[in-house]
CSV table of C-alpha atoms in Angstrom, one decimal:
chain,number,residue,atom,x,y,z
A,1,ARG,CA,146.6,139.8,50.1
A,2,GLN,CA,147.7,140.2,46.6
A,3,LEU,CA,144.1,138.9,45.6
A,4,MET,CA,142.9,142.0,47.4
A,5,LEU,CA,144.7,144.5,45.3
A,6,ASN,CA,144.1,142.6,42.1
A,7,HIS,CA,140.5,144.4,42.0
A,8,ASP,CA,138.7,142.0,39.9
A,9,GLU,CA,135.2,143.8,40.4
A,10,LEU,CA,133.9,146.7,38.7
B,1,MET,CA,131.6,135.8,39.4
B,2,ASN,CA,128.3,135.1,41.1
B,3,ILE,CA,124.8,135.9,40.2
B,4,PHE,CA,124.4,138.7,42.8
B,5,ARG,CA,127.6,140.6,41.2
B,6,LEU,CA,126.3,140.0,37.7
B,7,ALA,CA,123.0,141.3,38.7
B,8,GLY,CA,124.7,144.0,40.4
B,9,ASP,CA,126.5,145.0,37.0
B,10,LEU,CA,123.5,144.7,34.9
B,11,SER,CA,121.6,146.8,37.3
B,12,HIS,CA,124.3,149.5,37.1
B,13,LEU,CA,124.6,149.2,33.4
B,14,ALA,CA,120.9,149.6,33.2
B,15,ALA,CA,120.9,152.7,35.3
B,16,ILE,CA,123.5,154.3,33.0
B,17,ILE,CA,122.2,153.5,29.8
B,18,VAL,CA,118.5,154.6,31.2
B,19,LEU,CA,119.8,157.9,32.1
B,20,LEU,CA,121.9,158.4,28.8
B,21,LEU,CA,118.7,157.3,26.6
B,22,LYS,CA,116.4,159.8,28.8
B,23,ILE,CA,118.7,162.7,27.9
B,24,TRP,CA,119.4,161.7,24.4
B,25,LYS,CA,115.5,160.9,23.5
B,26,THR,CA,113.9,163.8,25.3
B,27,ARG,CA,116.9,166.3,24.5
B,28,SER,CA,116.9,167.6,27.9
B,29,CYS,CA,118.7,167.0,31.4
B,30,ALA,CA,116.1,168.6,33.2
B,31,GLY,CA,116.2,167.2,36.8
B,32,ILE,CA,119.8,165.7,36.4
B,33,SER,CA,122.5,166.7,38.7
B,34,GLY,CA,125.5,167.5,36.2
B,35,LYS,CA,127.8,167.4,39.4
B,36,SER,CA,126.7,163.9,40.3
B,37,GLN,CA,127.6,162.8,36.8
B,38,ILE,CA,131.0,164.6,36.7
B,39,LEU,CA,131.8,162.6,39.9
B,40,PHE,CA,130.6,159.4,38.4
B,41,ALA,CA,133.1,160.0,35.5
B,42,LEU,CA,135.8,160.7,38.1
B,43,VAL,CA,135.0,157.7,39.8
B,44,PHE,CA,135.5,155.5,36.9
B,45,THR,CA,138.5,157.2,35.7
B,46,THR,CA,140.3,156.9,38.9
B,47,ARG,CA,139.0,153.2,39.3
B,48,TYR,CA,139.8,151.9,35.7
B,49,LEU,CA,143.2,153.5,35.2
B,50,ASP,CA,144.4,149.9,35.0
B,51,LEU,CA,142.0,149.2,32.2
B,52,PHE,CA,145.2,148.5,29.8
B,53,THR,CA,147.8,147.2,32.1
B,54,ASN,CA,145.8,144.7,34.3
B,55,PHE,CA,143.6,142.4,32.1
B,56,ILE,CA,141.0,140.4,34.2
B,57,SER,CA,138.5,139.2,31.6
B,58,PRO,CA,136.8,140.1,28.3
B,59,TYR,CA,133.6,141.0,30.4
B,60,ASN,CA,135.6,143.4,32.9
B,61,THR,CA,137.4,145.4,30.1
B,62,VAL,CA,134.1,145.6,28.0
B,63,MET,CA,132.2,146.9,31.0
B,64,LYS,CA,134.9,149.4,31.9
B,65,MET,CA,134.8,150.7,28.6
B,66,ILE,CA,131.1,150.8,28.6
B,67,TYR,CA,130.9,152.5,31.9
B,68,LEU,CA,133.6,155.1,31.0
B,69,GLY,CA,132.1,156.0,27.6
B,70,CYS,CA,128.6,156.3,29.1
B,71,ALA,CA,129.7,158.4,31.7
B,72,TYR,CA,131.6,160.8,29.6
B,73,ALA,CA,129.0,161.2,27.0
B,74,THR,CA,126.4,161.9,29.6
B,75,VAL,CA,128.6,164.7,30.8
B,76,TYR,CA,129.1,165.9,27.4
B,77,LEU,CA,124.9,165.7,26.7
B,78,ILE,CA,124.5,167.7,30.1
B,79,TYR,CA,127.3,170.5,29.7
B,80,MET,CA,127.7,170.9,26.0
B,81,LYS,CA,124.8,169.5,23.8
B,82,PHE,CA,122.0,170.2,25.8
B,83,LYS,CA,123.4,172.8,28.1
B,84,ALA,CA,120.4,175.1,27.6
B,85,THR,CA,118.3,172.4,29.6
B,86,TYR,CA,120.7,171.9,32.4
B,87,ASP,CA,119.1,173.2,35.7
B,88,GLY,CA,122.1,174.8,37.2
B,89,ASN,CA,120.2,176.8,39.7
B,90,HIS,CA,119.0,173.7,41.6
B,91,ASP,CA,122.3,171.9,40.9
B,92,THR,CA,124.0,173.8,43.9
B,93,PHE,CA,125.6,171.0,46.0
B,94,ARG,CA,129.0,172.0,46.8
B,95,ALA,CA,130.9,168.9,45.2
B,96,GLU,CA,134.4,170.0,46.6
B,97,PHE,CA,132.9,169.3,50.1
B,98,LEU,CA,132.8,165.6,48.8
B,99,VAL,CA,135.8,165.4,46.8
B,100,VAL,CA,138.5,167.1,49.2
B,101,PRO,CA,137.6,165.0,52.4
B,102,VAL,CA,137.4,161.9,50.3
B,103,GLY,CA,140.7,162.5,48.7
B,104,GLY,CA,142.3,163.0,52.3
B,105,LEU,CA,140.5,159.9,53.5
B,106,ALA,CA,142.0,158.0,50.6
B,107,PHE,CA,145.4,159.0,51.5
B,108,LEU,CA,145.0,158.1,55.1
B,109,VAL,CA,142.9,154.8,54.9
B,110,ASN,CA,143.9,152.4,52.0
B,111,HIS,CA,145.1,148.8,51.6
B,112,GLU,CA,148.5,150.0,50.1
B,113,PHE,CA,150.2,153.3,49.6
B,114,SER,CA,150.7,153.4,46.2
B,115,PRO,CA,149.2,155.8,43.5
B,116,LEU,CA,147.2,153.4,41.8
B,117,GLU,CA,145.8,151.9,44.9
B,118,ILE,CA,145.1,155.2,46.6
B,119,LEU,CA,143.1,156.3,43.3
B,120,TRP,CA,141.1,153.1,43.6
B,121,THR,CA,140.4,153.8,47.2
B,122,PHE,CA,139.5,157.5,46.4
B,123,SER,CA,137.2,156.1,43.6
B,124,ILE,CA,135.4,153.7,46.1
B,125,TYR,CA,135.0,156.5,48.8
B,126,LEU,CA,134.0,158.9,46.0
B,127,GLU,CA,131.3,156.8,44.4
B,128,SER,CA,129.7,156.1,47.9
B,129,VAL,CA,128.6,159.9,48.3
B,130,ALA,CA,128.6,161.0,44.5
B,131,ILE,CA,124.8,160.6,44.2
B,132,LEU,CA,124.5,163.2,47.0
B,133,PRO,CA,124.2,166.4,44.6
B,134,GLN,CA,121.4,164.3,42.5
B,135,LEU,CA,119.6,163.6,45.8
B,136,PHE,CA,120.1,167.2,47.1
B,137,MET,CA,118.8,168.5,43.7
B,138,ILE,CA,115.5,166.4,43.9
B,139,SER,CA,115.1,167.6,47.5
B,140,LYS,CA,115.2,171.2,46.3
B,141,THR,CA,113.2,170.9,43.2
B,142,GLY,CA,110.7,168.8,45.5
B,143,GLU,CA,110.0,166.1,42.5
B,144,ALA,CA,111.7,163.9,39.9
B,145,GLU,CA,110.7,162.6,36.5
B,146,THR,CA,109.6,159.0,36.5
B,147,ILE,CA,112.3,157.9,34.4
B,148,THR,CA,114.8,159.7,36.7
B,149,THR,CA,113.3,157.7,39.7
B,150,HIS,CA,113.9,154.5,37.7
B,151,TYR,CA,117.4,155.4,36.9
B,152,LEU,CA,118.2,156.1,40.7
B,153,PHE,CA,116.5,152.7,41.8
B,154,ALA,CA,118.8,150.8,39.4
B,155,LEU,CA,121.9,152.8,40.6
B,156,GLY,CA,120.9,152.2,44.2
B,157,MET,CA,120.1,148.5,43.8
B,158,TYR,CA,123.5,148.1,42.0
B,159,ARG,CA,125.6,148.6,45.3
B,160,ALA,CA,122.8,146.8,47.4
B,161,LEU,CA,123.5,143.7,45.3
B,162,TYR,CA,127.3,144.4,45.6
B,163,LEU,CA,126.8,143.9,49.3
B,164,ILE,CA,125.1,140.5,49.0
B,165,ASN,CA,128.1,139.6,46.5
B,166,TRP,CA,130.5,140.5,49.2
B,167,ILE,CA,128.7,138.2,51.7
B,168,TRP,CA,128.8,135.5,49.3
B,169,ARG,CA,132.4,135.8,48.5
B,170,TYR,CA,133.2,136.1,52.0
B,171,TYR,CA,131.8,132.7,52.8
B,172,PHE,CA,132.6,130.8,49.4
B,173,GLU,CA,136.0,132.6,48.2
B,174,ASN,CA,137.3,133.9,51.5
B,175,PHE,CA,137.3,137.3,49.8
B,176,PHE,CA,137.0,140.2,52.1
B,177,ASP,CA,137.5,143.8,51.5
B,178,LEU,CA,136.7,146.1,54.4
B,179,ILE,CA,137.0,149.5,52.4
B,180,ALA,CA,134.5,148.3,49.4
B,181,ILE,CA,132.3,147.0,52.3
B,182,VAL,CA,132.0,149.9,54.5
B,183,ALA,CA,131.9,152.5,51.3
B,184,GLY,CA,129.1,150.2,49.7
B,185,CYS,CA,127.1,150.2,53.0
B,186,VAL,CA,127.4,154.1,53.3
B,187,GLN,CA,126.4,154.3,49.6
B,188,THR,CA,123.3,152.0,50.0
B,189,ILE,CA,122.3,153.8,53.0
B,190,LEU,CA,122.1,157.0,51.4
B,191,TYR,CA,119.4,155.5,49.1
B,192,CYS,CA,117.3,154.2,51.8
B,193,ASP,CA,115.3,157.5,52.0
B,194,PHE,CA,114.8,157.2,48.1
B,195,PHE,CA,114.0,153.6,47.9
B,196,TYR,CA,111.1,154.3,50.6
B,197,LEU,CA,109.6,157.0,48.3
B,198,TYR,CA,110.3,155.0,45.0
B,199,ILE,CA,108.2,151.8,46.5
B,200,THR,CA,105.6,153.6,48.4
B,201,LYS,CA,105.0,156.3,45.4
B,202,VAL,CA,106.3,155.5,42.1
B,203,LEU,CA,105.6,152.0,42.0
B,204,GLN,CA,101.9,153.0,43.2
B,205,GLY,CA,102.0,155.0,39.9
B,206,LYS,CA,102.1,158.3,41.5
B,207,LYS,CA,104.8,160.9,40.6
B,208,LEU,CA,107.6,161.2,43.1
B,209,SER,CA,107.1,164.6,44.9
B,210,LEU,CA,108.7,165.4,48.1
B,211,PRO,CA,107.0,167.6,50.9
B,212,ALA,CA,108.5,170.8,49.7
C-alpha cells in the first residue's frame, strides 16, 4: 500500500 | 522502470519539446489551445509538489523539472510573448467545466485523504481531460498544422504506452493503481478519434482537416 502512495511515475 | 514507461516518458518529453520549438521557431501559437497548456501546467504543478521532498531518482527529478519548466515556458510564450498570435476566438472551451468536477472527484475518490494525495489524484484526473480544449479548438477551426498533429500524436501515445507499462507492472511487480489506470484509459480513449485522422490523413501526407 505504501508503494502505491509513493508515486514513482512521472 | 520498464521499456514501455521509458518510451512513454520520452514520447511525452518529445511532445512537450516539439510544441515549445514550434511556437518558438514560428514565433506563433496559432492553432494551439492556451487553455490546455494552462491545464497541463496545473497538472504538473499539483503532481510534482513532492519534487524536493520525495527523491525517487535523478531521472525522476530531472524529468519533473523539465516538464514543469517547459509547461510554464509554453504558457508564457502563448499568453505573453506571442500573445498577438493567440487565437482566443477559437480557444473557447470552458476549462472550469473540467477543473471543478475533477476537483470534486479528487476529494471523493482517492487513495488517501491527505493534501498531497488529493492533489496528486486531482492532477491524474485533470490530465485525462486536459487535452479537450485543444481537441475542441481543432474541431472549431476544422484543421491543424502538421507539426501540431505530431505534437498531439506523441502526447496521446505517451499515456497509451503507460497503459502497457501498468499491465507490465501488474504482472511483474504486482503494482496496481486503479485511479491512474482508469484515468489513463479515459485519456487515451479521448485521442482515438484524432489517432484515426492522424493515421489515415497525416501519415498519408495529407493535411489534417475535419469535415467542418
